[in-house]
Coordinates of C-alpha atoms in Angstrom, one line a residue:
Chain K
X386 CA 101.3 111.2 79.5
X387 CA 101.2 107.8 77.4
X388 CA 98.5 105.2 78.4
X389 CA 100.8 103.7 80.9
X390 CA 104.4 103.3 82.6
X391 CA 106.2 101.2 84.9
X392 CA 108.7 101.6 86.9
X393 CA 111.0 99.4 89.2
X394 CA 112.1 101.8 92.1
X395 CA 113.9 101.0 95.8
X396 CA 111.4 102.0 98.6
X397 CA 112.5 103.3 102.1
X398 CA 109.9 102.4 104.2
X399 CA 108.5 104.7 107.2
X400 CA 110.7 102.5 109.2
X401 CA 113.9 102.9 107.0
X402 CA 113.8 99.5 106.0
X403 CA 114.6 99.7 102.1
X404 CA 112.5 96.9 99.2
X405 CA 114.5 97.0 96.0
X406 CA 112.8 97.0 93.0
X407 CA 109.3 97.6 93.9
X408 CA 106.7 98.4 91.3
X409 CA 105.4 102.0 90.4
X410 CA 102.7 101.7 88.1
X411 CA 101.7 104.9 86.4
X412 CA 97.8 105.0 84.7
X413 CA 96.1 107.8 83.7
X414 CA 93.8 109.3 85.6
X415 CA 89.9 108.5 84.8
X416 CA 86.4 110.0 85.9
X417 CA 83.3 108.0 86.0
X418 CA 80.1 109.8 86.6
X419 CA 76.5 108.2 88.4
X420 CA 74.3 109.8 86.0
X421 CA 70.7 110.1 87.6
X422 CA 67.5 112.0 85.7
X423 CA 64.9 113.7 87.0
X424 CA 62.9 110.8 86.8
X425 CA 65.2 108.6 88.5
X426 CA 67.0 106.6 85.7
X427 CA 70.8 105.5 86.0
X428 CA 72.4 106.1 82.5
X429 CA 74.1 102.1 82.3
X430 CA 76.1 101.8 79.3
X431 CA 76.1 98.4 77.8
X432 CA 79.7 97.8 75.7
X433 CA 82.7 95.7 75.5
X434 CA 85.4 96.1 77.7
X435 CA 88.9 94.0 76.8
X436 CA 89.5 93.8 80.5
X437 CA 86.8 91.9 81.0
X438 CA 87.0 90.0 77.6
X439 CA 83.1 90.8 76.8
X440 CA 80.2 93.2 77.2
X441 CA 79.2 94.0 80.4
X442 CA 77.4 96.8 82.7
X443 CA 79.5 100.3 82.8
X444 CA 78.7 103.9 83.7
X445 CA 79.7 106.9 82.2
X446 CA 83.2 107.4 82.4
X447 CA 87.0 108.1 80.7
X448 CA 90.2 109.2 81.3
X449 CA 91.0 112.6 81.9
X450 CA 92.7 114.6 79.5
X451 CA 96.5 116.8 80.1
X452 CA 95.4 119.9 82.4
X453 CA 91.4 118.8 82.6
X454 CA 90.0 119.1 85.6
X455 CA 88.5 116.0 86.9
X456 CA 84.6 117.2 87.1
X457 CA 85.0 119.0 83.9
X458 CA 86.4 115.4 82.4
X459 CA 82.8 114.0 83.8
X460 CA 80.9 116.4 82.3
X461 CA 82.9 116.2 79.0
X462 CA 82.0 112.4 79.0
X463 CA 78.5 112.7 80.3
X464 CA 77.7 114.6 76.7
X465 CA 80.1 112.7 74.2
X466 CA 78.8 109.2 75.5
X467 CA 75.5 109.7 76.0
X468 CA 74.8 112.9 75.1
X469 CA 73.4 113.9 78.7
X470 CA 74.4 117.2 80.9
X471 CA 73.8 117.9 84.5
X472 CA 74.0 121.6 86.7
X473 CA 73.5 119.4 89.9
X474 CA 76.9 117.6 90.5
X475 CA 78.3 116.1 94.0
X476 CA 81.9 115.1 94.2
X477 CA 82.4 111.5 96.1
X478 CA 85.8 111.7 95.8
X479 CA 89.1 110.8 94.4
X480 CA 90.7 107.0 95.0
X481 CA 94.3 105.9 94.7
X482 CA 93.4 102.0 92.5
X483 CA 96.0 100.1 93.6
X484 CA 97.5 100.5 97.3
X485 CA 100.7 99.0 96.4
X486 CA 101.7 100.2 92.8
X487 CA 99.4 103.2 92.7
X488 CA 97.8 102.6 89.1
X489 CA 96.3 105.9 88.5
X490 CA 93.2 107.5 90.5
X491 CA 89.5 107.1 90.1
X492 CA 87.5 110.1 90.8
X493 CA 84.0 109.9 91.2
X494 CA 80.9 112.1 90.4
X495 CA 76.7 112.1 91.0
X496 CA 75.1 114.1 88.3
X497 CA 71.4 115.0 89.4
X498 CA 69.1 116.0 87.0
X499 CA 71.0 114.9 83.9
X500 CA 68.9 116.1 80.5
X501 CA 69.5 114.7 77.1
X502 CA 70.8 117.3 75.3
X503 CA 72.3 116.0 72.2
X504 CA 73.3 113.0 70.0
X505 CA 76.2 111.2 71.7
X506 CA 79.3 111.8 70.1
X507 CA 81.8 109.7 71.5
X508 CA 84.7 108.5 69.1
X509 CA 85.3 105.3 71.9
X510 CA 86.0 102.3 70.0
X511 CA 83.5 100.1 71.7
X512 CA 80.1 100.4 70.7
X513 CA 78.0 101.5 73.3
X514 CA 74.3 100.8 74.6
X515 CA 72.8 103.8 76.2
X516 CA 70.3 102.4 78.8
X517 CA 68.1 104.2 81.3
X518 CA 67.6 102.1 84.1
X519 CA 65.6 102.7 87.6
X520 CA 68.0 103.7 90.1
X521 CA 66.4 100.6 92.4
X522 CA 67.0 98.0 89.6
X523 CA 70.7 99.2 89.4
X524 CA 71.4 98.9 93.0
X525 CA 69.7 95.3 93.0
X526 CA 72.1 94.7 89.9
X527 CA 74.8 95.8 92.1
X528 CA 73.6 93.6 95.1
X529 CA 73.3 90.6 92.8
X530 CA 77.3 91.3 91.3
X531 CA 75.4 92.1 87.9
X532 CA 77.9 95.3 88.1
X533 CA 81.4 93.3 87.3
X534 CA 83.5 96.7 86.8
X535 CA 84.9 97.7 90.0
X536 CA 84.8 101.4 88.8
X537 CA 81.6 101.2 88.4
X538 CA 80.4 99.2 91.1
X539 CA 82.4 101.2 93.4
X540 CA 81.1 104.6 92.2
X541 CA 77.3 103.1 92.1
X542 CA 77.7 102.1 95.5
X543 CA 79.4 105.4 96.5
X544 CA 76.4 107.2 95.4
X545 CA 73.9 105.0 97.3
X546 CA 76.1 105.7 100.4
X547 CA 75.6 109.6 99.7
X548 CA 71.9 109.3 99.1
X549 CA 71.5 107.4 102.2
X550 CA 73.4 110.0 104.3
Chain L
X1402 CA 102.3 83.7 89.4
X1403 CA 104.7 86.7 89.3
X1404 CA 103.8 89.8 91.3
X1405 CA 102.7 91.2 87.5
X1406 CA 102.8 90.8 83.9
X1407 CA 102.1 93.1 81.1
X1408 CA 101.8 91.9 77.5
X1409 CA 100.7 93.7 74.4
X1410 CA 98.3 92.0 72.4
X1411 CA 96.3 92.6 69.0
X1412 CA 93.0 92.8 69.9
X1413 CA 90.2 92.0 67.6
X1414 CA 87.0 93.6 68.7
X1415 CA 83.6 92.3 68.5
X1416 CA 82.9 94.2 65.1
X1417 CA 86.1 93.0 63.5
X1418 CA 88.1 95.6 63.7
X1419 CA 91.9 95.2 64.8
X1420 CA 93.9 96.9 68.0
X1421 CA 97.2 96.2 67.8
X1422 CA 99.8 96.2 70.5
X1423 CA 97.0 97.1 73.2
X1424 CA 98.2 96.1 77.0
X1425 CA 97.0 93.4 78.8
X1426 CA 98.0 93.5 82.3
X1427 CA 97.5 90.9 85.0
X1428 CA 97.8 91.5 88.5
X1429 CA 97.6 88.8 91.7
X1430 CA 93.6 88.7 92.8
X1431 CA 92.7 90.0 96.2
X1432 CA 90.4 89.6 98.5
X1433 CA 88.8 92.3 100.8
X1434 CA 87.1 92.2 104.1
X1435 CA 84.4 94.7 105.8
X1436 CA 85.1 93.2 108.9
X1437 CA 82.0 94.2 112.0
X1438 CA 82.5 92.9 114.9
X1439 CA 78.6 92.3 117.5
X1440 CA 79.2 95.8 118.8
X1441 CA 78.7 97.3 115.4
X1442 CA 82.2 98.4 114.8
X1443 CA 84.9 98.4 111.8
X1444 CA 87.9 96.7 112.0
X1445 CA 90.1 99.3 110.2
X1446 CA 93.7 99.4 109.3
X1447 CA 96.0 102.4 109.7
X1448 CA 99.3 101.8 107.6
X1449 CA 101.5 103.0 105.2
X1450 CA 100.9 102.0 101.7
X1451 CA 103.2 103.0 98.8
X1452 CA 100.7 103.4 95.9
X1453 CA 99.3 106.7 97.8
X1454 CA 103.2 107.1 99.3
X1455 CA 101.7 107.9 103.0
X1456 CA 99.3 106.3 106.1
X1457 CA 95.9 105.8 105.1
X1458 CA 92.8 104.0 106.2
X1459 CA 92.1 100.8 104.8
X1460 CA 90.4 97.5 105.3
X1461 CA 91.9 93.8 105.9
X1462 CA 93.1 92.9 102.4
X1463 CA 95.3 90.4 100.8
X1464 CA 96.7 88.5 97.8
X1465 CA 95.6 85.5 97.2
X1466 CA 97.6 82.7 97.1
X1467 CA 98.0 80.3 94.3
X1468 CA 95.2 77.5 94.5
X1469 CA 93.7 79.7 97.9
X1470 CA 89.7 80.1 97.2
X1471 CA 88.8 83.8 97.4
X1472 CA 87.0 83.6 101.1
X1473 CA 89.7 81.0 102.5
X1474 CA 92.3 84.0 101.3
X1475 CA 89.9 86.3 103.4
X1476 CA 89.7 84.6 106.2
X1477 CA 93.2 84.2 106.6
X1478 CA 94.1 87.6 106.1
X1479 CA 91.6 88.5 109.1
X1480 CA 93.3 86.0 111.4
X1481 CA 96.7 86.9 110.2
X1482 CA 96.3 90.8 110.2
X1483 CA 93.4 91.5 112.9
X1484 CA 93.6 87.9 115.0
X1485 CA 90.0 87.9 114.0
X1486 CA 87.7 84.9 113.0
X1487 CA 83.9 85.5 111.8
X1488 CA 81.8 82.0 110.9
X1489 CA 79.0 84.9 109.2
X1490 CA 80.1 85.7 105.8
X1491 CA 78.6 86.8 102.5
X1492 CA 79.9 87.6 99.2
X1493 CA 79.8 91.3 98.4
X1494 CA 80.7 90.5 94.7
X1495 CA 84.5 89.6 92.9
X1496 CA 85.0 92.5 90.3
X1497 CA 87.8 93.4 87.5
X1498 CA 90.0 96.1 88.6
X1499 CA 90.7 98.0 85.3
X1500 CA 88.0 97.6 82.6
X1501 CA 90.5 98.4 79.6
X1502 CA 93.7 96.4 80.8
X1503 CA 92.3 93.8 83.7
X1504 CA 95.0 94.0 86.7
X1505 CA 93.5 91.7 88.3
X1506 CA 89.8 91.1 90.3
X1507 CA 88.9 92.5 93.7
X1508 CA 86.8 90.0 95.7
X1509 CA 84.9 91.7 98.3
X1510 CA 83.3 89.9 101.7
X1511 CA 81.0 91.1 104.3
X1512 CA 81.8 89.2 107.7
X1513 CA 80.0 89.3 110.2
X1514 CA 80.2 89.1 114.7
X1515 CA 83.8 89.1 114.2
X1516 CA 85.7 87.8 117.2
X1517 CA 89.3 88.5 118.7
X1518 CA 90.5 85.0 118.6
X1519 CA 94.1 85.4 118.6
X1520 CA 97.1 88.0 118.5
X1521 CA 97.3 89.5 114.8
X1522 CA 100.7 87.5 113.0
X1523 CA 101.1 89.0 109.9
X1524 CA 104.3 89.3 108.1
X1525 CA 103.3 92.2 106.2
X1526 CA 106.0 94.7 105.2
X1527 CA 104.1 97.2 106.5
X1528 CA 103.6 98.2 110.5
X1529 CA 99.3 98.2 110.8
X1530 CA 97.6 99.4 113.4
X1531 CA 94.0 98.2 113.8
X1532 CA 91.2 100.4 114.9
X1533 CA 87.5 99.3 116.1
X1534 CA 85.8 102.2 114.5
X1535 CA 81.6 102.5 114.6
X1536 CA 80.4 101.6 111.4
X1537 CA 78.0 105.0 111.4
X1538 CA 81.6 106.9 112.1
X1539 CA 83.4 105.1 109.1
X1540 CA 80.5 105.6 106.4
X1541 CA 80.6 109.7 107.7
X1542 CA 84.5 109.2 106.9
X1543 CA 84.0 107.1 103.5
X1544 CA 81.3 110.4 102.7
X1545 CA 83.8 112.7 103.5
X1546 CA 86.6 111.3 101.5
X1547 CA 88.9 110.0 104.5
X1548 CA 89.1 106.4 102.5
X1549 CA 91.2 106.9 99.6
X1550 CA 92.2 103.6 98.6
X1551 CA 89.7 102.5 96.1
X1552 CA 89.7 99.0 97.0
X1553 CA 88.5 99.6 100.9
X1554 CA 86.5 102.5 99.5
X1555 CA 84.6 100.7 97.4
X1556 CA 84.3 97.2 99.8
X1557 CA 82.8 99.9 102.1
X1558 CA 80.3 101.4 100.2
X1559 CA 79.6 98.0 98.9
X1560 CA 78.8 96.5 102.4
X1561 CA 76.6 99.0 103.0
X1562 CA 74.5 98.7 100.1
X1563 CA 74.3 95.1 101.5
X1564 CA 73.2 96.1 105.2
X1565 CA 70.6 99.0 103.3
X1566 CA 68.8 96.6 101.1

């Protein structure tokens, strides 16, 4: 699938009202991983993004290759990027992005437990800043907006809601 | 501003190097409500929204309009769609949607002892049903993947982060 495609399409509504020429936006799909170690630490990776226009706050994440499962995408990410694995993973589920043009889905992951098992290998083109950070600090950082991606934010604050359960 | 806009753009990243023709896409801003009411319960919508192309749950959303400030945009959308005022807000945090391409930024509110001050008037395409849900029984159903829509996922999940610190 290419990075992205758009598509103008008439919509009967449940109602059988038709809107001509509403948007269908296809992304591809992404994973994003809340990446805890034994000792606590969030992996936070520091980096630019362009949708932001400069660096800021991200976790683990990236789009999901053809015929990859979703988890296995996480996992995959969780040792190029920062060169982490995990055998204690939670699903928190998967999330349509936009509710009117559909814009891919995000689906979510806690990793438990991560160890570092290698060098990171990632071929991303941002440069990236591995950072450990106490689980408490990151969820202050969320509180205070510190977390400006909403993938991230949302999938931080989707774990907190499963560790609170 | 249009409903969207996609441009391709060279991008020149912070270590010099050159991506050309990568897509910039700008979406209308939006603000989100997790709306409790003094009882403790959610106002949530149940509607039909195309980008998942069935009913799901979500929260009282909208675009904002041109010139609107983010909480004026939410506050109407909760007297437009619910016929609900609050005068206790807070800011959950405004975040950018897609971290490669932009689409736009989610603003997020928390409003509090929401009050039935008037008969819902939206104009919304879509036919909404509002349900008082307890808050305990929508963060079970946010757990258990029964909010799919990223947006009211993640305002969700957010708010209680909020409520938990």
């Amino acid at each position: 699938m290419p990075w992205y495609r758009i598509e103008e399409q008439d919509v009967q509504l449940p109602d059988g009202r038709v809107v001509e020429g509403y948007p269908r936006m296809d992304l591809r799909d992404y994973s994003i991983v809340v990446a805890l170690t034994a000792g606590g630490d969030l992996l936070v990776e520091r980096l630019y993004k362009h949708g932001v226009g400069r660096e800021v706050f991200d976790l683990v994440a990236g789009l999901i290759e053809d015929g990859e499962a979703p988890m296995d995408a996480a996992r995959r990410e969780l040792r190029e990027e920062a060169g982490f694995d995990s055998s204690n993973w939670t699903t928190l589920g998967s999330f349509v992005i936009n509710s009117n043009y559909g814009c891919g889905r995000m689906h979510a992951f806690l990793a438990k437990q991560c160890q570092r098992v290698a060098e990171p290998s990632s071929h991303d083109l941002e440069e990236t800043e591995i950072i450990l950070m106490p689980l408490d600090e990151a969820l202050d950082g969320l509180r205070a907006g510190r977390f400006e991606l909403l993938s991230a934010a949302a999938a931080l604050a989707l774990a907190h809601a499963n560790l609170t359960a």
